[in-house]
Amino acid sequence: MSAGISDSPSGGSVFGLENEAHGLAERLPDLVLEAMRVANTVAHGIHGRRRAGPGETFWQFRHFQFSDTAQMIDWRRSASSDQLFVREREWEAAHTVWLWSDRSPSMRFQSELSQTSKHDRALVLMLALSELLVRGGERIGVLGLTQPTASRRASTRVAEALATSAGLPSQAASLPPPVRLGRFTSAVIISDFLDPPEEIGQRLGVLAANGVEGHLVQVLDPAEETLPYEGRAEFLGLEGDDRMLANRVEALRERYVEKLALHRAAVEQVARRMGWSFLVHHTDRPAGEALLSLFTRMTSAAGDYRWSQPQSSGPARPGGRA
């Protein structure tokens, strides 16, 4: 019996990168449809805040109303119709939210306990979140890949950017690029966060340097959480040549679960130091659960899409579950 075997070649070879690109291109249409389904489910009852107001960016034309002044009429647009139109600008209080999902080889892991890989679930969450944020009037961008946009096709553009960048070595990193983000922005980082906590803290510290608020979503396969294997098993590394042969996996389970808990606590502590929140999601659970939990943490009491730390009246389980 083998555990942790990757069907894909190592991410460092040209052959492996080409396979990754082709594989993602084939799966993306289905992932986009799944993301739209998840977004529509979670969006029920959530109202966006995109609306007309002071700003410089054109938003839409609307029909002239009796309460409007003549100075508000767009005569060029009205000339092509029998009706009068008013040009509205977008209310420029939109928040910029930077998204990033881990596409490194470790994210390809999928056990028999789940119907999807960590990689695909992370992409679905990112695409669904981008759809919801844009509907709510926010600008979204993908770290190291796209510029912020409030286009109603934002999620489609993100998917297109993912497809064209698949297979590039820079897109196989297990941590987001070390870029300094502007103030009054947010970041959502989706990963398995299995790197050393010190490295995670150093990289994320760069993103949070200007007071950027954010959220970490740890995506794990249920088998990674419980080590459910029995008897003799061989474990192969997905990001190198590491391998380990265990004669009795069940004898390792207690120590493994303990080490995973310690690692998660260290990553959560990194998030707490930055003032970021932390959420754990397992791939055998519906994606909508994680998305709804994430949105709950993002929404303030005023209903505005700003980050707010979850309130707790007592001790909470580390990271929460979704």
mmCIF file of C-alpha atoms in Angstrom:
data_model
loop_
_atom_site.group_PDB
_atom_site.id
_atom_site.type_symbol
_atom_site.label_atom_id
_atom_site.label_comp_id
_atom_site.label_asym_id
_atom_site.label_seq_id
_atom_site.Cartn_x
_atom_site.Cartn_y
_atom_site.Cartn_z
ATOM 1 C CA MET A 1 0.000 0.000 0.000
ATOM 2 C CA SER A 2 1.278 3.452 -0.867
ATOM 3 C CA ALA A 3 0.150 6.778 0.521
ATOM 4 C CA GLY A 4 0.873 10.273 -0.703
ATOM 5 C CA ILE A 5 1.733 9.193 -4.257
ATOM 6 C CA SER A 6 1.434 11.850 -6.948
ATOM 7 C CA ASP A 7 0.297 10.831 -10.422
ATOM 8 C CA SER A 8 1.967 13.951 -11.795
ATOM 9 C CA PRO A 9 5.688 14.231 -12.485
ATOM 10 C CA SER A 10 7.767 16.458 -10.283
ATOM 11 C CA GLY A 11 6.891 20.122 -10.699
ATOM 12 C CA GLY A 12 10.514 20.919 -11.444
ATOM 13 C CA SER A 13 10.733 19.140 -14.827
ATOM 14 C CA VAL A 14 9.665 20.607 -18.156
ATOM 15 C CA PHE A 15 7.572 17.509 -18.812
ATOM 16 C CA GLY A 16 5.857 17.894 -15.461
ATOM 17 C CA LEU A 17 5.116 21.583 -16.040
ATOM 18 C CA GLU A 18 3.613 20.864 -19.454
ATOM 19 C CA ASN A 19 1.414 18.139 -18.001
ATOM 20 C CA GLU A 20 0.288 20.499 -15.258
ATOM 21 C CA ALA A 21 -0.630 23.155 -17.829
ATOM 22 C CA HIS A 22 -2.613 20.730 -19.992
ATOM 23 C CA GLY A 23 -4.330 19.173 -16.986
ATOM 24 C CA LEU A 24 -5.442 22.508 -15.569
ATOM 25 C CA ALA A 25 -6.645 23.719 -18.972
ATOM 26 C CA GLU A 26 -8.841 20.638 -19.258
ATOM 27 C CA ARG A 27 -10.272 20.973 -15.742
ATOM 28 C CA LEU A 28 -10.759 24.738 -15.598
ATOM 29 C CA PRO A 29 -14.179 24.867 -17.331
ATOM 30 C CA ASP A 30 -15.571 22.416 -14.786
ATOM 31 C CA LEU A 31 -13.865 24.265 -11.926
ATOM 32 C CA VAL A 32 -15.352 27.571 -13.082
ATOM 33 C CA LEU A 33 -18.842 26.060 -13.243
ATOM 34 C CA GLU A 34 -18.380 24.606 -9.774
ATOM 35 C CA ALA A 35 -17.170 27.971 -8.480
ATOM 36 C CA MET A 36 -20.214 29.736 -9.938
ATOM 37 C CA ARG A 37 -22.515 27.170 -8.342
ATOM 38 C CA VAL A 38 -20.835 27.622 -4.958
ATOM 39 C CA ALA A 39 -20.901 31.417 -5.279
ATOM 40 C CA ASN A 40 -24.598 31.437 -6.196
ATOM 41 C CA THR A 41 -25.413 29.214 -3.227
ATOM 42 C CA VAL A 42 -23.544 31.393 -0.747
ATOM 43 C CA ALA A 43 -24.747 34.633 -2.362
ATOM 44 C CA HIS A 44 -28.362 33.898 -1.406
ATOM 45 C CA GLY A 45 -29.311 36.645 1.025
ATOM 46 C CA ILE A 46 -26.036 38.563 0.601
ATOM 47 C CA HIS A 47 -26.418 42.019 -0.895
ATOM 48 C CA GLY A 48 -23.564 43.790 -2.580
ATOM 49 C CA ARG A 49 -22.671 47.396 -1.982
ATOM 50 C CA ARG A 50 -21.695 48.473 -5.475
ATOM 51 C CA ARG A 51 -23.625 51.631 -6.232
ATOM 52 C CA ALA A 52 -23.456 55.052 -7.813
ATOM 53 C CA GLY A 53 -21.675 57.846 -5.982
ATOM 54 C CA PRO A 54 -18.691 60.200 -6.036
ATOM 55 C CA GLY A 55 -15.850 58.904 -8.166
ATOM 56 C CA GLU A 56 -14.134 59.085 -11.526
ATOM 57 C CA THR A 57 -14.845 55.607 -12.922
ATOM 58 C CA PHE A 58 -17.799 55.142 -15.263
ATOM 59 C CA TRP A 59 -20.269 52.575 -13.954
ATOM 60 C CA GLN A 60 -23.452 52.591 -16.026
ATOM 61 C CA PHE A 61 -26.088 54.603 -17.858
ATOM 62 C CA ARG A 62 -29.578 54.857 -16.410
ATOM 63 C CA HIS A 63 -32.793 56.531 -17.536
ATOM 64 C CA PHE A 64 -33.300 60.181 -16.654
ATOM 65 C CA GLN A 65 -35.585 60.755 -13.671
ATOM 66 C CA PHE A 66 -37.584 63.837 -12.704
ATOM 67 C CA SER A 67 -35.357 64.321 -9.655
ATOM 68 C CA ASP A 68 -32.241 64.631 -11.881
ATOM 69 C CA THR A 69 -30.911 67.964 -13.087
ATOM 70 C CA ALA A 70 -30.295 68.800 -16.735
ATOM 71 C CA GLN A 71 -26.549 68.914 -16.071
ATOM 72 C CA MET A 72 -26.614 65.188 -15.291
ATOM 73 C CA ILE A 73 -27.857 64.198 -18.760
ATOM 74 C CA ASP A 74 -25.368 62.472 -21.035
ATOM 75 C CA TRP A 75 -26.309 64.047 -24.350
ATOM 76 C CA ARG A 76 -24.043 61.837 -26.454
ATOM 77 C CA ARG A 77 -25.718 58.656 -25.172
ATOM 78 C CA SER A 78 -29.187 60.240 -25.274
ATOM 79 C CA ALA A 79 -28.734 61.281 -28.920
ATOM 80 C CA SER A 80 -28.832 57.646 -30.020
ATOM 81 C CA SER A 81 -32.176 57.011 -28.330
ATOM 82 C CA ASP A 82 -35.633 58.493 -27.882
ATOM 83 C CA GLN A 83 -34.994 58.652 -24.130
ATOM 84 C CA LEU A 84 -32.687 60.676 -21.922
ATOM 85 C CA PHE A 85 -29.850 58.933 -20.099
ATOM 86 C CA VAL A 86 -27.717 59.873 -17.098
ATOM 87 C CA ARG A 87 -24.097 58.733 -16.813
ATOM 88 C CA GLU A 88 -23.383 57.328 -13.358
ATOM 89 C CA ARG A 89 -19.951 56.965 -11.823
ATOM 90 C CA GLU A 90 -19.080 54.205 -9.428
ATOM 91 C CA TRP A 91 -18.910 54.938 -5.727
ATOM 92 C CA GLU A 92 -15.192 54.758 -5.111
ATOM 93 C CA ALA A 93 -15.093 53.208 -1.702
ATOM 94 C CA ALA A 94 -14.449 49.809 -3.230
ATOM 95 C CA HIS A 95 -11.933 47.743 -1.345
ATOM 96 C CA THR A 96 -9.122 45.900 -3.104
ATOM 97 C CA VAL A 97 -8.833 42.256 -2.145
ATOM 98 C CA TRP A 98 -5.784 40.314 -3.284
ATOM 99 C CA LEU A 99 -6.294 36.568 -3.748
ATOM 100 C CA TRP A 100 -3.768 33.759 -4.025
ATOM 101 C CA SER A 101 -4.076 29.968 -4.095
ATOM 102 C CA ASP A 102 -1.272 27.465 -3.687
ATOM 103 C CA ARG A 103 -0.591 25.499 -6.878
ATOM 104 C CA SER A 104 2.525 23.693 -5.701
ATOM 105 C CA PRO A 105 2.884 19.892 -6.134
ATOM 106 C CA SER A 106 1.781 19.128 -2.551
ATOM 107 C CA MET A 107 -1.648 20.530 -3.425
ATOM 108 C CA ARG A 108 -2.198 17.706 -5.933
ATOM 109 C CA PHE A 109 -2.705 15.185 -3.142
ATOM 110 C CA GLN A 110 -6.071 13.448 -3.089
ATOM 111 C CA SER A 111 -6.968 10.435 -0.980
ATOM 112 C CA GLU A 112 -9.840 7.995 -1.347
ATOM 113 C CA LEU A 113 -11.661 9.966 1.357
ATOM 114 C CA SER A 114 -12.220 12.953 -0.916
ATOM 115 C CA GLN A 115 -13.712 13.577 -4.346
ATOM 116 C CA THR A 116 -11.329 16.415 -5.182
ATOM 117 C CA SER A 117 -7.706 17.420 -4.786
ATOM 118 C CA LYS A 118 -6.551 20.255 -2.552
ATOM 119 C CA HIS A 119 -5.390 22.108 -5.685
ATOM 120 C CA ASP A 120 -8.804 22.064 -7.361
ATOM 121 C CA ARG A 121 -10.685 22.909 -4.172
ATOM 122 C CA ALA A 122 -8.403 25.901 -3.572
ATOM 123 C CA LEU A 123 -9.059 27.176 -7.106
ATOM 124 C CA VAL A 124 -12.817 26.736 -6.707
ATOM 125 C CA LEU A 125 -12.738 28.726 -3.467
ATOM 126 C CA MET A 126 -10.665 31.492 -5.058
ATOM 127 C CA LEU A 127 -12.874 31.750 -8.148
ATOM 128 C CA ALA A 128 -16.094 31.666 -6.117
ATOM 129 C CA LEU A 129 -14.756 34.284 -3.725
ATOM 130 C CA SER A 130 -13.719 36.551 -6.594
ATOM 131 C CA GLU A 131 -17.244 36.281 -8.017
ATOM 132 C CA LEU A 132 -18.864 37.215 -4.707
ATOM 133 C CA LEU A 133 -16.486 40.098 -4.032
ATOM 134 C CA VAL A 134 -17.035 41.654 -7.444
ATOM 135 C CA ARG A 135 -20.796 41.318 -7.035
ATOM 136 C CA GLY A 136 -20.367 43.192 -3.768
ATOM 137 C CA GLY A 137 -18.557 46.063 -5.438
ATOM 138 C CA GLU A 138 -14.983 45.165 -4.527
ATOM 139 C CA ARG A 139 -11.909 45.075 -6.728
ATOM 140 C CA ILE A 140 -10.044 41.773 -6.847
ATOM 141 C CA GLY A 141 -6.622 40.807 -8.101
ATOM 142 C CA VAL A 142 -4.472 37.684 -8.000
ATOM 143 C CA LEU A 143 -1.057 38.154 -6.430
ATOM 144 C CA GLY A 144 1.665 37.900 -9.034
ATOM 145 C CA LEU A 145 -0.813 37.284 -11.832
ATOM 146 C CA THR A 146 -3.443 40.009 -12.432
ATOM 147 C CA GLN A 147 -4.097 43.636 -11.623
ATOM 148 C CA PRO A 148 -7.118 44.580 -9.463
ATOM 149 C CA THR A 149 -10.384 44.864 -11.346
ATOM 150 C CA ALA A 150 -14.049 45.382 -10.546
ATOM 151 C CA SER A 151 -15.192 43.983 -13.888
ATOM 152 C CA ARG A 152 -18.250 41.791 -13.756
ATOM 153 C CA ARG A 153 -16.152 39.256 -15.694
ATOM 154 C CA ALA A 154 -13.463 39.284 -13.013
ATOM 155 C CA SER A 155 -13.790 35.609 -12.107
ATOM 156 C CA THR A 156 -13.651 34.629 -15.791
ATOM 157 C CA ARG A 157 -10.539 36.741 -16.273
ATOM 158 C CA VAL A 158 -8.950 35.108 -13.250
ATOM 159 C CA ALA A 159 -9.656 31.682 -14.750
ATOM 160 C CA GLU A 160 -8.143 32.762 -18.068
ATOM 161 C CA ALA A 161 -5.040 34.061 -16.306
ATOM 162 C CA LEU A 162 -4.717 30.794 -14.409
ATOM 163 C CA ALA A 163 -4.954 28.815 -17.635
ATOM 164 C CA THR A 164 -2.311 30.845 -19.457
ATOM 165 C CA SER A 165 0.081 30.780 -16.490
ATOM 166 C CA ALA A 166 -0.281 27.073 -15.700
ATOM 167 C CA GLY A 167 3.034 25.288 -15.868
ATOM 168 C CA LEU A 168 5.168 28.364 -15.234
ATOM 169 C CA PRO A 169 7.722 27.710 -12.462
ATOM 170 C CA SER A 170 6.714 30.940 -10.712
ATOM 171 C CA GLN A 171 3.157 29.628 -10.360
ATOM 172 C CA ALA A 172 4.265 26.404 -8.635
ATOM 173 C CA ALA A 173 5.531 28.142 -5.498
ATOM 174 C CA SER A 174 4.048 27.047 -2.193
ATOM 175 C CA LEU A 175 3.986 30.603 -0.797
ATOM 176 C CA PRO A 176 2.677 33.839 -2.351
ATOM 177 C CA PRO A 177 5.119 36.257 -3.988
ATOM 178 C CA PRO A 178 6.818 38.689 -1.562
ATOM 179 C CA VAL A 179 5.130 41.869 -2.755
ATOM 180 C CA ARG A 180 4.267 44.901 -0.643
ATOM 181 C CA LEU A 181 0.591 45.713 -0.828
ATOM 182 C CA GLY A 182 -0.954 49.124 -0.407
ATOM 183 C CA ARG A 183 -2.777 50.265 2.667
ATOM 184 C CA PHE A 184 -6.513 49.685 2.963
ATOM 185 C CA THR A 185 -6.290 46.422 1.017
ATOM 186 C CA SER A 186 -6.930 42.840 2.076
ATOM 187 C CA ALA A 187 -5.441 39.489 1.173
ATOM 188 C CA VAL A 188 -6.856 35.973 1.099
ATOM 189 C CA ILE A 189 -4.240 33.212 0.976
ATOM 190 C CA ILE A 190 -5.430 29.643 0.317
ATOM 191 C CA SER A 191 -2.875 26.869 0.853
ATOM 192 C CA ASP A 192 -2.146 23.696 2.783
ATOM 193 C CA PHE A 193 0.464 25.703 4.737
ATOM 194 C CA LEU A 194 2.768 22.726 5.191
ATOM 195 C CA ASP A 195 5.923 24.821 4.857
ATOM 196 C CA PRO A 196 7.956 25.571 8.006
ATOM 197 C CA PRO A 197 6.083 28.169 10.098
ATOM 198 C CA GLU A 198 9.157 30.415 10.101
ATOM 199 C CA GLU A 199 9.155 30.599 6.298
ATOM 200 C CA ILE A 200 5.404 31.197 6.241
ATOM 201 C CA GLY A 201 5.775 34.006 8.771
ATOM 202 C CA GLN A 202 8.581 35.706 6.847
ATOM 203 C CA ARG A 203 6.725 35.626 3.542
ATOM 204 C CA LEU A 204 3.348 36.688 4.892
ATOM 205 C CA GLY A 205 5.006 39.369 6.995
ATOM 206 C CA VAL A 206 5.945 41.148 3.768
ATOM 207 C CA LEU A 207 2.302 41.152 2.626
ATOM 208 C CA ALA A 208 1.088 42.475 5.965
ATOM 209 C CA ALA A 209 3.801 45.150 6.287
ATOM 210 C CA ASN A 210 1.509 48.113 5.521
ATOM 211 C CA GLY A 211 -1.263 47.061 7.843
ATOM 212 C CA VAL A 212 -2.875 44.874 5.200
ATOM 213 C CA GLU A 213 -5.676 42.813 6.655
ATOM 214 C CA GLY A 214 -6.162 39.255 5.594
ATOM 215 C CA HIS A 215 -7.280 35.714 6.023
ATOM 216 C CA LEU A 216 -5.554 32.351 5.743
ATOM 217 C CA VAL A 217 -7.512 29.309 4.539
ATOM 218 C CA GLN A 218 -5.753 26.002 5.169
ATOM 219 C CA VAL A 219 -7.014 23.326 2.790
ATOM 220 C CA LEU A 220 -6.234 19.741 3.764
ATOM 221 C CA ASP A 221 -7.310 16.318 2.599
ATOM 222 C CA PRO A 222 -9.059 14.402 5.406
ATOM 223 C CA ALA A 223 -6.381 11.705 5.192
ATOM 224 C CA GLU A 224 -3.745 14.324 6.005
ATOM 225 C CA GLU A 225 -5.705 15.184 9.110
ATOM 226 C CA THR A 226 -6.171 11.679 10.517
ATOM 227 C CA LEU A 227 -3.597 9.374 8.843
ATOM 228 C CA PRO A 228 -6.240 6.635 8.424
ATOM 229 C CA TYR A 229 -3.934 4.022 6.887
ATOM 230 C CA GLU A 230 -3.283 0.617 8.407
ATOM 231 C CA GLY A 231 -0.417 -1.838 8.180
ATOM 232 C CA ARG A 232 2.600 -1.450 5.906
ATOM 233 C CA ALA A 233 2.639 1.727 3.808
ATOM 234 C CA GLU A 234 5.141 3.646 1.723
ATOM 235 C CA PHE A 235 4.897 7.454 1.733
ATOM 236 C CA LEU A 236 6.342 9.354 -1.227
ATOM 237 C CA GLY A 237 7.067 13.078 -1.201
ATOM 238 C CA LEU A 238 5.216 15.183 -3.764
ATOM 239 C CA GLU A 239 7.833 17.932 -3.855
ATOM 240 C CA GLY A 240 11.051 15.934 -3.830
ATOM 241 C CA ASP A 241 12.558 12.460 -3.561
ATOM 242 C CA ASP A 242 11.608 11.950 0.092
ATOM 243 C CA ARG A 243 10.148 8.558 0.877
ATOM 244 C CA MET A 244 9.417 6.644 4.048
ATOM 245 C CA LEU A 245 8.428 3.031 4.604
ATOM 246 C CA ALA A 246 6.289 2.375 7.675
ATOM 247 C CA ASN A 247 5.672 -1.188 8.806
ATOM 248 C CA ARG A 248 2.726 -0.218 11.047
ATOM 249 C CA VAL A 249 1.188 3.122 10.147
ATOM 250 C CA GLU A 250 -1.259 2.942 13.025
ATOM 251 C CA ALA A 251 1.648 3.094 15.451
ATOM 252 C CA LEU A 252 2.588 6.497 14.018
ATOM 253 C CA ARG A 253 -0.910 7.990 14.075
ATOM 254 C CA GLU A 254 -0.914 9.523 17.550
ATOM 255 C CA ARG A 255 2.467 11.196 17.096
ATOM 256 C CA TYR A 256 1.524 12.336 13.581
ATOM 257 C CA VAL A 257 -1.727 13.967 14.751
ATOM 258 C CA GLU A 258 0.183 15.661 17.563
ATOM 259 C CA LYS A 259 2.815 17.078 15.212
ATOM 260 C CA LEU A 260 0.167 18.316 12.789
ATOM 261 C CA ALA A 261 -1.634 20.076 15.653
ATOM 262 C CA LEU A 262 1.614 21.735 16.752
ATOM 263 C CA HIS A 263 2.354 22.833 13.189
ATOM 264 C CA ARG A 264 -1.139 24.267 12.746
ATOM 265 C CA ALA A 265 -0.910 26.100 16.054
ATOM 266 C CA ALA A 266 2.361 27.669 14.904
ATOM 267 C CA VAL A 267 0.816 28.809 11.602
ATOM 268 C CA GLU A 268 -2.213 30.158 13.422
ATOM 269 C CA GLN A 269 0.100 32.074 15.727
ATOM 270 C CA VAL A 270 1.708 33.651 12.656
ATOM 271 C CA ALA A 271 -1.749 34.799 11.560
ATOM 272 C CA ARG A 272 -2.576 36.167 15.011
ATOM 273 C CA ARG A 273 0.625 38.196 15.155
ATOM 274 C CA MET A 274 -0.364 39.897 11.911
ATOM 275 C CA GLY A 275 -3.958 40.384 13.014
ATOM 276 C CA TRP A 276 -5.133 37.948 10.323
ATOM 277 C CA SER A 277 -7.748 35.253 10.786
ATOM 278 C CA PHE A 278 -7.280 31.546 10.151
ATOM 279 C CA LEU A 279 -9.688 28.928 8.832
ATOM 280 C CA VAL A 280 -9.289 25.193 8.226
ATOM 281 C CA HIS A 281 -11.189 23.460 5.421
ATOM 282 C CA HIS A 282 -11.187 19.775 4.509
ATOM 283 C CA THR A 283 -11.766 18.681 0.932
ATOM 284 C CA ASP A 284 -14.393 16.108 1.900
ATOM 285 C CA ARG A 285 -16.634 18.964 3.060
ATOM 286 C CA PRO A 286 -18.694 21.164 0.681
ATOM 287 C CA ALA A 287 -16.819 24.187 -0.654
ATOM 288 C CA GLY A 288 -19.794 26.362 0.261
ATOM 289 C CA GLU A 289 -19.133 25.774 3.954
ATOM 290 C CA ALA A 290 -15.673 27.317 3.756
ATOM 291 C CA LEU A 291 -16.852 30.167 1.550
ATOM 292 C CA LEU A 292 -19.728 31.047 3.849
ATOM 293 C CA SER A 293 -17.503 30.881 6.912
ATOM 294 C CA LEU A 294 -14.960 33.101 5.183
ATOM 295 C CA PHE A 295 -17.621 35.639 4.223
ATOM 296 C CA THR A 296 -18.949 35.675 7.759
ATOM 297 C CA ARG A 297 -15.510 36.672 8.978
ATOM 298 C CA MET A 298 -15.186 39.279 6.265
ATOM 299 C CA THR A 299 -18.472 41.003 6.936
ATOM 300 C CA SER A 300 -18.646 43.702 9.595
ATOM 301 C CA ALA A 301 -21.704 44.547 11.648
ATOM 302 C CA ALA A 302 -22.463 47.369 9.187
ATOM 303 C CA GLY A 303 -22.682 44.890 6.330
ATOM 304 C CA ASP A 304 -19.657 46.322 4.564
ATOM 305 C CA TYR A 305 -17.133 43.980 3.022
ATOM 306 C CA ARG A 306 -14.258 44.616 5.379
ATOM 307 C CA TRP A 307 -12.298 42.153 7.377
ATOM 308 C CA SER A 308 -13.478 41.585 10.913
ATOM 309 C CA GLN A 309 -11.977 39.112 13.319
ATOM 310 C CA PRO A 310 -14.475 36.499 14.505
ATOM 311 C CA GLN A 311 -15.836 37.305 17.939
ATOM 312 C CA SER A 312 -15.669 34.637 20.606
ATOM 313 C CA SER A 313 -17.116 34.552 24.079
ATOM 314 C CA GLY A 314 -14.767 31.825 25.207
ATOM 315 C CA PRO A 315 -11.905 29.556 24.148
ATOM 316 C CA ALA A 316 -12.202 28.386 20.566
ATOM 317 C CA ARG A 317 -10.837 25.391 18.759
ATOM 318 C CA PRO A 318 -7.659 26.263 16.887
ATOM 319 C CA GLY A 319 -8.401 27.788 13.510
ATOM 320 C CA GLY A 320 -12.045 26.779 13.333
ATOM 321 C CA ARG A 321 -13.369 24.180 10.913
ATOM 322 C CA ALA A 322 -15.226 24.399 7.652
#
